[in-house]
Amino acid sequence: MAVRALLHYALEVPDQTVGEKFYRNFGLVDEPARDGAVHLRPARLERESVLLYAGPRKRLHHLAFGAAGDEFEATRESLRRAGVGEMDPPRGGPEGGIWLRDPDGNAVNVRAETSELPPPDPPLTLNAPGHISRVARRGYPEAMEPRPRRLGHVLLFTPDIDRQLAFYTQALGMKLSDRAQRVVAFLRCTTDHHNLAFLTSAGPGFHHGSFEVGSVDEIAMGALAMQRAGWQPGWGLGRHVIGSNFFFYIRDPWGSFAEYFHDIDYIPEDCAWQARDFPEQDALYKWGPPVPDDFGLNRELA
Ligand SMILES: [Fe+2]
């Protein structure tokens, strides 16, 4: 009984055109709009990762998870046992699957779908001390456009981390990977260290969506390309402690972020991963520029 994939996230935004431009500059490509929503996907995948609906202000419209085959019916049974009622899709939401609300009121769609993985990149050829993998070839990247390979995770604000943790682990079968006290918690439903994370706040909100790219170069070049396109840097380049990934966050048009990541911790299904509870001051990053003052600010609070 568990969801096995984070399929997409959907936002309501006050200007879909601006949002579409942001995510296209970020490296996603358009699908034809339908159901009143802009649909964007990584170029090498067929399914969308980001949906943008029209709304008075930025907020999460819904999250979609995949649970294929027997897992789908088992998830429905688990939700029934947890006393979670099914509901109709929110206006414009995709048909199909199970629709429900989490304890914060976020709409969640569980769909009978598997995750779609991009084709593997060629191996990186990095020269490390004692390990030469690139001989007689120049190593600097040619002009690089950011090309996110896939959606990795979403971070949401919550007024009650433990209530969200209980719901997503017990009712949807996700696993706790790590946390930092009562400040932030990271959950997985794939081999990625995290696919969903929660940051404490006075209320719910959307903080960032994060996409995998092929190298540290591509993170930095993507961040540069976004700034050349007129978008503001958020935070980076750095390396996280929890999940270990390299990161760069770009400010989206609504005061939240989109993140490029590379080299996140990989946790196979049946391994002895021990979730740790990190001290808050050691949890965020190993190196990088200082955290912007407003990085953890939930602008959706009234
Ligand atoms: Fe992230």
mmCIF file of C-alpha atoms and ligand atoms in Angstrom:
data_model
loop_
_atom_site.group_PDB
_atom_site.id
_atom_site.type_symbol
_atom_site.label_atom_id
_atom_site.label_comp_id
_atom_site.label_asym_id
_atom_site.label_seq_id
_atom_site.Cartn_x
_atom_site.Cartn_y
_atom_site.Cartn_z
ATOM 1 C CA MET A 1 0.000 0.000 0.000
ATOM 2 C CA ALA A 2 1.756 3.083 -1.146
ATOM 3 C CA VAL A 3 1.969 5.729 -3.771
ATOM 4 C CA ARG A 4 5.036 5.163 -5.960
ATOM 5 C CA ALA A 5 5.517 8.371 -7.903
ATOM 6 C CA LEU A 6 5.100 12.125 -7.705
ATOM 7 C CA LEU A 7 3.465 12.812 -11.072
ATOM 8 C CA HIS A 8 2.887 16.555 -11.110
ATOM 9 C CA TYR A 9 2.028 19.636 -9.119
ATOM 10 C CA ALA A 10 -0.590 22.175 -10.074
ATOM 11 C CA LEU A 11 -0.709 25.804 -8.996
ATOM 12 C CA GLU A 12 -3.340 28.490 -9.240
ATOM 13 C CA VAL A 13 -1.654 31.679 -10.395
ATOM 14 C CA PRO A 14 -2.878 35.198 -11.125
ATOM 15 C CA ASP A 15 -1.210 35.332 -14.560
ATOM 16 C CA GLN A 16 -0.854 32.051 -16.434
ATOM 17 C CA THR A 17 1.108 33.692 -19.270
ATOM 18 C CA VAL A 18 3.806 34.931 -16.899
ATOM 19 C CA GLY A 19 3.924 31.542 -15.217
ATOM 20 C CA GLU A 20 4.233 29.780 -18.547
ATOM 21 C CA LYS A 21 7.112 32.064 -19.547
ATOM 22 C CA PHE A 22 8.861 31.410 -16.223
ATOM 23 C CA TYR A 23 8.720 27.640 -16.530
ATOM 24 C CA ARG A 24 9.612 27.714 -20.240
ATOM 25 C CA ASN A 25 12.703 29.789 -19.438
ATOM 26 C CA PHE A 26 13.377 27.296 -16.634
ATOM 27 C CA GLY A 27 13.587 24.617 -19.310
ATOM 28 C CA LEU A 28 10.181 22.965 -19.454
ATOM 29 C CA VAL A 29 8.194 22.705 -22.682
ATOM 30 C CA ASP A 30 4.507 23.319 -23.355
ATOM 31 C CA GLU A 31 1.832 20.773 -23.893
ATOM 32 C CA PRO A 32 -1.358 22.073 -25.496
ATOM 33 C CA ALA A 33 -3.449 23.833 -22.837
ATOM 34 C CA ARG A 34 -6.568 21.988 -21.755
ATOM 35 C CA ASP A 35 -9.157 22.220 -18.979
ATOM 36 C CA GLY A 36 -8.201 25.884 -18.628
ATOM 37 C CA ALA A 37 -4.680 25.008 -17.474
ATOM 38 C CA VAL A 38 -1.207 25.520 -18.927
ATOM 39 C CA HIS A 39 0.595 22.162 -19.026
ATOM 40 C CA LEU A 40 4.392 21.960 -18.931
ATOM 41 C CA ARG A 41 6.719 18.990 -19.025
ATOM 42 C CA PRO A 42 10.410 18.122 -19.241
ATOM 43 C CA ALA A 43 11.312 17.897 -22.941
ATOM 44 C CA ARG A 44 12.236 14.215 -22.829
ATOM 45 C CA LEU A 45 9.050 13.082 -21.085
ATOM 46 C CA GLU A 46 5.539 12.724 -22.411
ATOM 47 C CA ARG A 47 3.578 13.633 -19.309
ATOM 48 C CA GLU A 48 3.271 17.033 -17.714
ATOM 49 C CA SER A 49 4.977 17.936 -14.433
ATOM 50 C CA VAL A 50 3.502 21.393 -13.840
ATOM 51 C CA LEU A 51 -0.046 22.626 -14.394
ATOM 52 C CA LEU A 52 -0.980 26.287 -14.038
ATOM 53 C CA TYR A 53 -4.604 27.227 -13.442
ATOM 54 C CA ALA A 54 -5.987 30.743 -13.299
ATOM 55 C CA GLY A 55 -6.773 31.992 -9.793
ATOM 56 C CA PRO A 56 -6.798 35.188 -7.785
ATOM 57 C CA ARG A 57 -3.423 34.476 -6.159
ATOM 58 C CA LYS A 58 -0.725 31.831 -6.165
ATOM 59 C CA ARG A 59 -1.613 28.705 -4.239
ATOM 60 C CA LEU A 60 -1.393 24.952 -4.649
ATOM 61 C CA HIS A 61 -4.227 23.633 -6.819
ATOM 62 C CA HIS A 62 -3.368 19.967 -6.328
ATOM 63 C CA LEU A 63 -0.611 17.358 -6.107
ATOM 64 C CA ALA A 64 -0.765 14.142 -8.151
ATOM 65 C CA PHE A 65 0.818 10.850 -7.119
ATOM 66 C CA GLY A 66 0.980 7.549 -8.992
ATOM 67 C CA ALA A 67 0.093 4.104 -7.661
ATOM 68 C CA ALA A 68 -0.208 1.508 -10.415
ATOM 69 C CA GLY A 69 -1.863 -1.911 -10.453
ATOM 70 C CA ASP A 70 -2.538 -3.527 -7.083
ATOM 71 C CA GLU A 71 -1.003 -0.565 -5.312
ATOM 72 C CA PHE A 72 -3.815 1.648 -6.574
ATOM 73 C CA GLU A 73 -6.606 -0.406 -5.003
ATOM 74 C CA ALA A 74 -4.505 -0.931 -1.870
ATOM 75 C CA THR A 75 -4.076 2.827 -1.569
ATOM 76 C CA ARG A 76 -7.834 3.331 -1.930
ATOM 77 C CA GLU A 77 -8.392 0.744 0.825
ATOM 78 C CA SER A 78 -5.787 2.398 3.032
ATOM 79 C CA LEU A 79 -7.493 5.770 2.622
ATOM 80 C CA ARG A 80 -10.849 4.196 3.441
ATOM 81 C CA ARG A 81 -9.407 2.631 6.609
ATOM 82 C CA ALA A 82 -7.938 6.013 7.573
ATOM 83 C CA GLY A 83 -11.394 7.518 7.232
ATOM 84 C CA VAL A 84 -10.341 9.783 4.349
ATOM 85 C CA GLY A 85 -13.321 10.552 2.130
ATOM 86 C CA GLU A 86 -13.026 10.739 -1.648
ATOM 87 C CA MET A 87 -14.163 13.882 -3.394
ATOM 88 C CA ASP A 88 -14.745 15.255 -6.883
ATOM 89 C CA PRO A 89 -11.784 16.856 -8.647
ATOM 90 C CA PRO A 90 -11.381 20.579 -8.000
ATOM 91 C CA ARG A 91 -12.556 22.737 -10.902
ATOM 92 C CA GLY A 92 -10.495 21.888 -13.987
ATOM 93 C CA GLY A 93 -8.599 19.092 -12.213
ATOM 94 C CA PRO A 94 -7.839 16.030 -14.343
ATOM 95 C CA GLU A 95 -10.445 13.296 -14.318
ATOM 96 C CA GLY A 96 -9.659 9.889 -12.937
ATOM 97 C CA GLY A 97 -7.986 8.348 -9.961
ATOM 98 C CA ILE A 98 -8.835 9.101 -6.359
ATOM 99 C CA TRP A 99 -9.307 12.681 -5.191
ATOM 100 C CA LEU A 100 -8.984 13.601 -1.527
ATOM 101 C CA ARG A 101 -7.828 16.363 0.789
ATOM 102 C CA ASP A 102 -4.860 16.069 3.128
ATOM 103 C CA PRO A 103 -5.170 17.391 6.705
ATOM 104 C CA ASP A 104 -4.103 20.888 5.568
ATOM 105 C CA GLY A 105 -6.851 20.933 2.952
ATOM 106 C CA ASN A 106 -4.522 20.417 -0.033
ATOM 107 C CA ALA A 107 -6.225 18.571 -2.890
ATOM 108 C CA VAL A 108 -4.436 15.320 -3.721
ATOM 109 C CA ASN A 109 -5.006 13.059 -6.726
ATOM 110 C CA VAL A 110 -3.793 9.446 -6.700
ATOM 111 C CA ARG A 111 -3.682 8.130 -10.249
ATOM 112 C CA ALA A 112 -3.255 4.546 -11.510
ATOM 113 C CA GLU A 113 -0.030 5.465 -13.280
ATOM 114 C CA THR A 114 3.646 4.639 -12.942
ATOM 115 C CA SER A 115 6.362 7.246 -12.959
ATOM 116 C CA GLU A 116 7.901 8.073 -16.310
ATOM 117 C CA LEU A 117 11.694 8.120 -16.266
ATOM 118 C CA PRO A 118 13.785 10.032 -18.782
ATOM 119 C CA PRO A 119 16.387 8.140 -20.835
ATOM 120 C CA PRO A 120 19.680 7.969 -18.934
ATOM 121 C CA ASP A 121 22.329 10.573 -19.676
ATOM 122 C CA PRO A 122 25.733 9.375 -20.855
ATOM 123 C CA PRO A 123 28.021 8.944 -17.823
ATOM 124 C CA LEU A 124 29.668 12.140 -16.602
ATOM 125 C CA THR A 125 33.362 12.278 -17.493
ATOM 126 C CA LEU A 126 34.967 14.025 -14.535
ATOM 127 C CA ASN A 127 38.645 13.846 -13.723
ATOM 128 C CA ALA A 128 39.084 13.192 -10.007
ATOM 129 C CA PRO A 129 42.325 12.551 -8.120
ATOM 130 C CA GLY A 130 43.434 9.083 -9.139
ATOM 131 C CA HIS A 131 40.391 8.537 -11.374
ATOM 132 C CA ILE A 132 40.698 9.921 -14.872
ATOM 133 C CA SER A 133 37.658 9.537 -17.071
ATOM 134 C CA ARG A 134 38.270 12.278 -19.645
ATOM 135 C CA VAL A 135 41.500 12.109 -21.599
ATOM 136 C CA ALA A 136 42.707 14.602 -24.202
ATOM 137 C CA ARG A 137 39.287 16.257 -24.360
ATOM 138 C CA ARG A 138 38.314 19.695 -23.059
ATOM 139 C CA GLY A 139 35.917 19.570 -20.127
ATOM 140 C CA TYR A 140 34.101 22.893 -20.138
ATOM 141 C CA PRO A 141 30.495 22.734 -21.271
ATOM 142 C CA GLU A 142 29.435 24.074 -24.629
ATOM 143 C CA ALA A 143 26.557 26.570 -24.488
ATOM 144 C CA MET A 144 24.107 24.871 -22.178
ATOM 145 C CA GLU A 145 20.407 25.450 -22.038
ATOM 146 C CA PRO A 146 18.835 24.089 -18.861
ATOM 147 C CA ARG A 147 16.932 20.936 -19.693
ATOM 148 C CA PRO A 148 15.306 19.561 -16.551
ATOM 149 C CA ARG A 149 15.036 15.791 -16.878
ATOM 150 C CA ARG A 150 12.191 15.208 -14.441
ATOM 151 C CA LEU A 151 10.284 16.547 -11.460
ATOM 152 C CA GLY A 152 11.936 15.367 -8.236
ATOM 153 C CA HIS A 153 10.051 16.880 -5.336
ATOM 154 C CA VAL A 154 7.772 19.543 -3.967
ATOM 155 C CA LEU A 155 8.113 21.393 -0.663
ATOM 156 C CA LEU A 156 4.986 22.690 1.040
ATOM 157 C CA PHE A 157 4.449 24.840 4.095
ATOM 158 C CA THR A 158 2.304 23.370 6.829
ATOM 159 C CA PRO A 159 1.037 24.561 10.192
ATOM 160 C CA ASP A 160 1.352 20.993 11.587
ATOM 161 C CA ILE A 161 4.294 18.884 10.375
ATOM 162 C CA ASP A 162 3.467 15.877 12.518
ATOM 163 C CA ARG A 163 -0.126 15.770 11.293
ATOM 164 C CA GLN A 164 1.054 15.860 7.657
ATOM 165 C CA LEU A 165 3.733 13.231 8.370
ATOM 166 C CA ALA A 166 1.187 10.913 9.932
ATOM 167 C CA PHE A 167 -1.162 11.314 6.989
ATOM 168 C CA TYR A 168 1.363 10.832 4.198
ATOM 169 C CA THR A 169 3.085 7.870 5.877
ATOM 170 C CA GLN A 170 0.016 6.068 7.208
ATOM 171 C CA ALA A 171 -2.630 6.820 4.592
ATOM 172 C CA LEU A 172 -0.429 7.092 1.474
ATOM 173 C CA GLY A 173 2.480 4.824 2.497
ATOM 174 C CA MET A 174 5.312 7.328 2.057
ATOM 175 C CA LYS A 175 8.491 6.957 4.130
ATOM 176 C CA LEU A 176 10.223 9.468 6.346
ATOM 177 C CA SER A 177 13.793 9.977 5.054
ATOM 178 C CA ASP A 178 15.049 12.661 7.453
ATOM 179 C CA ARG A 179 13.789 15.611 9.432
ATOM 180 C CA ALA A 180 15.036 18.547 11.457
ATOM 181 C CA GLN A 181 13.141 18.771 14.702
ATOM 182 C CA ARG A 182 9.709 20.269 14.154
ATOM 183 C CA VAL A 183 10.951 22.584 11.392
ATOM 184 C CA VAL A 184 11.173 20.461 8.257
ATOM 185 C CA ALA A 185 10.520 16.837 7.268
ATOM 186 C CA PHE A 186 11.348 14.923 4.074
ATOM 187 C CA LEU A 187 9.324 12.008 2.688
ATOM 188 C CA ARG A 188 9.898 9.669 -0.236
ATOM 189 C CA CYS A 189 7.790 7.401 -2.402
ATOM 190 C CA THR A 190 10.566 6.584 -4.922
ATOM 191 C CA THR A 191 14.322 5.966 -4.712
ATOM 192 C CA ASP A 192 14.913 9.733 -4.444
ATOM 193 C CA HIS A 193 15.752 10.865 -0.914
ATOM 194 C CA HIS A 194 12.605 12.981 -0.970
ATOM 195 C CA ASN A 195 9.624 13.586 -3.194
ATOM 196 C CA LEU A 196 7.601 15.659 -0.740
ATOM 197 C CA ALA A 197 8.779 17.843 2.104
ATOM 198 C CA PHE A 198 7.097 20.025 4.682
ATOM 199 C CA LEU A 199 8.349 23.243 6.216
ATOM 200 C CA THR A 200 6.666 24.628 9.288
ATOM 201 C CA SER A 201 4.658 27.836 8.922
ATOM 202 C CA ALA A 202 1.547 29.474 10.320
ATOM 203 C CA GLY A 203 -0.480 28.042 7.443
ATOM 204 C CA PRO A 204 -0.330 25.922 4.293
ATOM 205 C CA GLY A 205 1.501 27.116 1.196
ATOM 206 C CA PHE A 206 3.655 26.144 -1.775
ATOM 207 C CA HIS A 207 7.408 26.729 -1.355
ATOM 208 C CA HIS A 208 9.111 25.116 -4.383
ATOM 209 C CA GLY A 209 9.110 22.446 -7.026
ATOM 210 C CA SER A 210 12.461 20.849 -7.855
ATOM 211 C CA PHE A 211 13.767 19.369 -11.097
ATOM 212 C CA GLU A 212 16.762 17.154 -11.797
ATOM 213 C CA VAL A 213 19.421 18.325 -14.227
ATOM 214 C CA GLY A 214 22.491 16.549 -15.585
ATOM 215 C CA SER A 215 25.399 18.181 -13.788
ATOM 216 C CA VAL A 216 26.558 20.925 -11.462
ATOM 217 C CA ASP A 217 27.464 22.841 -14.627
ATOM 218 C CA GLU A 218 23.874 22.608 -15.780
ATOM 219 C CA ILE A 219 22.596 23.917 -12.436
ATOM 220 C CA ALA A 220 24.888 26.933 -12.670
ATOM 221 C CA MET A 221 24.266 27.542 -16.374
ATOM 222 C CA GLY A 222 20.515 27.195 -15.805
ATOM 223 C CA ALA A 223 20.679 29.749 -13.018
ATOM 224 C CA LEU A 224 22.616 32.064 -15.324
ATOM 225 C CA ALA A 225 20.158 31.573 -18.183
ATOM 226 C CA MET A 226 17.262 32.398 -15.865
ATOM 227 C CA GLN A 227 18.938 35.593 -14.713
ATOM 228 C CA ARG A 228 19.654 36.591 -18.306
ATOM 229 C CA ALA A 229 15.952 36.061 -19.009
ATOM 230 C CA GLY A 230 15.169 38.546 -16.239
ATOM 231 C CA TRP A 231 14.308 36.238 -13.344
ATOM 232 C CA GLN A 232 15.758 36.742 -9.900
ATOM 233 C CA PRO A 233 18.104 34.274 -8.227
ATOM 234 C CA GLY A 234 16.786 32.790 -5.014
ATOM 235 C CA TRP A 235 19.551 30.830 -3.346
ATOM 236 C CA GLY A 236 22.560 28.859 -4.568
ATOM 237 C CA LEU A 237 24.779 27.417 -5.743
ATOM 238 C CA GLY A 238 25.107 25.160 -2.731
ATOM 239 C CA ARG A 239 24.894 21.646 -1.390
ATOM 240 C CA HIS A 240 22.133 20.540 0.943
ATOM 241 C CA VAL A 241 22.701 18.418 4.026
ATOM 242 C CA ILE A 242 19.366 16.591 3.912
ATOM 243 C CA GLY A 243 19.259 14.767 0.566
ATOM 244 C CA SER A 244 22.842 15.923 -0.200
ATOM 245 C CA ASN A 245 21.835 17.443 -3.545
ATOM 246 C CA PHE A 246 23.493 20.404 -5.213
ATOM 247 C CA PHE A 247 20.898 23.155 -5.566
ATOM 248 C CA PHE A 248 20.050 26.495 -7.057
ATOM 249 C CA TYR A 249 16.666 28.115 -6.393
ATOM 250 C CA ILE A 250 15.170 30.662 -8.796
ATOM 251 C CA ARG A 251 12.450 33.043 -7.603
ATOM 252 C CA ASP A 252 9.196 32.363 -9.405
ATOM 253 C CA PRO A 253 6.781 35.245 -10.230
ATOM 254 C CA TRP A 254 4.811 34.732 -7.002
ATOM 255 C CA GLY A 255 7.411 34.729 -4.237
ATOM 256 C CA SER A 256 8.021 30.986 -4.214
ATOM 257 C CA PHE A 257 10.767 29.068 -6.042
ATOM 258 C CA ALA A 258 11.755 26.538 -8.672
ATOM 259 C CA GLU A 259 14.891 24.520 -7.925
ATOM 260 C CA TYR A 260 17.466 22.821 -10.123
ATOM 261 C CA PHE A 261 19.018 19.830 -8.373
ATOM 262 C CA HIS A 262 21.723 17.288 -9.121
ATOM 263 C CA ASP A 263 23.137 14.273 -7.258
ATOM 264 C CA ILE A 264 20.427 13.621 -4.657
ATOM 265 C CA ASP A 265 20.779 10.674 -2.245
ATOM 266 C CA TYR A 266 19.417 7.429 -3.695
ATOM 267 C CA ILE A 267 17.552 5.081 -1.341
ATOM 268 C CA PRO A 268 16.545 1.679 -2.732
ATOM 269 C CA GLU A 269 13.183 0.240 -1.732
ATOM 270 C CA ASP A 270 14.457 -2.307 0.778
ATOM 271 C CA CYS A 271 17.536 -0.863 2.378
ATOM 272 C CA ALA A 272 18.410 -0.033 5.952
ATOM 273 C CA TRP A 273 18.185 3.747 5.616
ATOM 274 C CA GLN A 274 18.054 5.326 9.042
ATOM 275 C CA ALA A 275 16.057 8.524 9.142
ATOM 276 C CA ARG A 276 17.906 11.123 11.190
ATOM 277 C CA ASP A 277 16.574 14.039 13.166
ATOM 278 C CA PHE A 278 19.083 16.820 12.454
ATOM 279 C CA PRO A 279 19.692 19.805 14.704
ATOM 280 C CA GLU A 280 17.933 22.710 13.028
ATOM 281 C CA GLN A 281 21.107 24.777 12.602
ATOM 282 C CA ASP A 282 22.960 21.932 10.798
ATOM 283 C CA ALA A 283 20.143 20.763 8.576
ATOM 284 C CA LEU A 284 19.924 23.123 5.649
ATOM 285 C CA TYR A 285 23.196 23.247 3.729
ATOM 286 C CA LYS A 286 26.774 22.086 3.849
ATOM 287 C CA TRP A 287 28.113 24.977 1.780
ATOM 288 C CA GLY A 288 26.750 27.815 -0.287
ATOM 289 C CA PRO A 289 25.979 31.509 0.054
ATOM 290 C CA PRO A 290 24.062 32.683 3.121
ATOM 291 C CA VAL A 291 20.387 31.772 3.141
ATOM 292 C CA PRO A 292 18.277 34.753 2.019
ATOM 293 C CA ASP A 293 16.222 36.175 4.881
ATOM 294 C CA ASP A 294 12.964 35.510 3.079
ATOM 295 C CA PHE A 295 13.787 31.952 1.961
ATOM 296 C CA GLY A 296 11.391 30.391 4.451
ATOM 297 C CA LEU A 297 8.748 33.095 4.168
ATOM 298 C CA ASN A 298 5.249 31.866 3.356
ATOM 299 C CA ARG A 299 3.824 34.662 1.209
ATOM 300 C CA GLU A 300 0.473 32.902 1.005
ATOM 301 C CA LEU A 301 -0.330 33.842 4.566
ATOM 302 C CA ALA A 302 -2.888 36.629 4.605
HETATM 303 FE FE FE B 1 14.255 21.113 -2.836
#
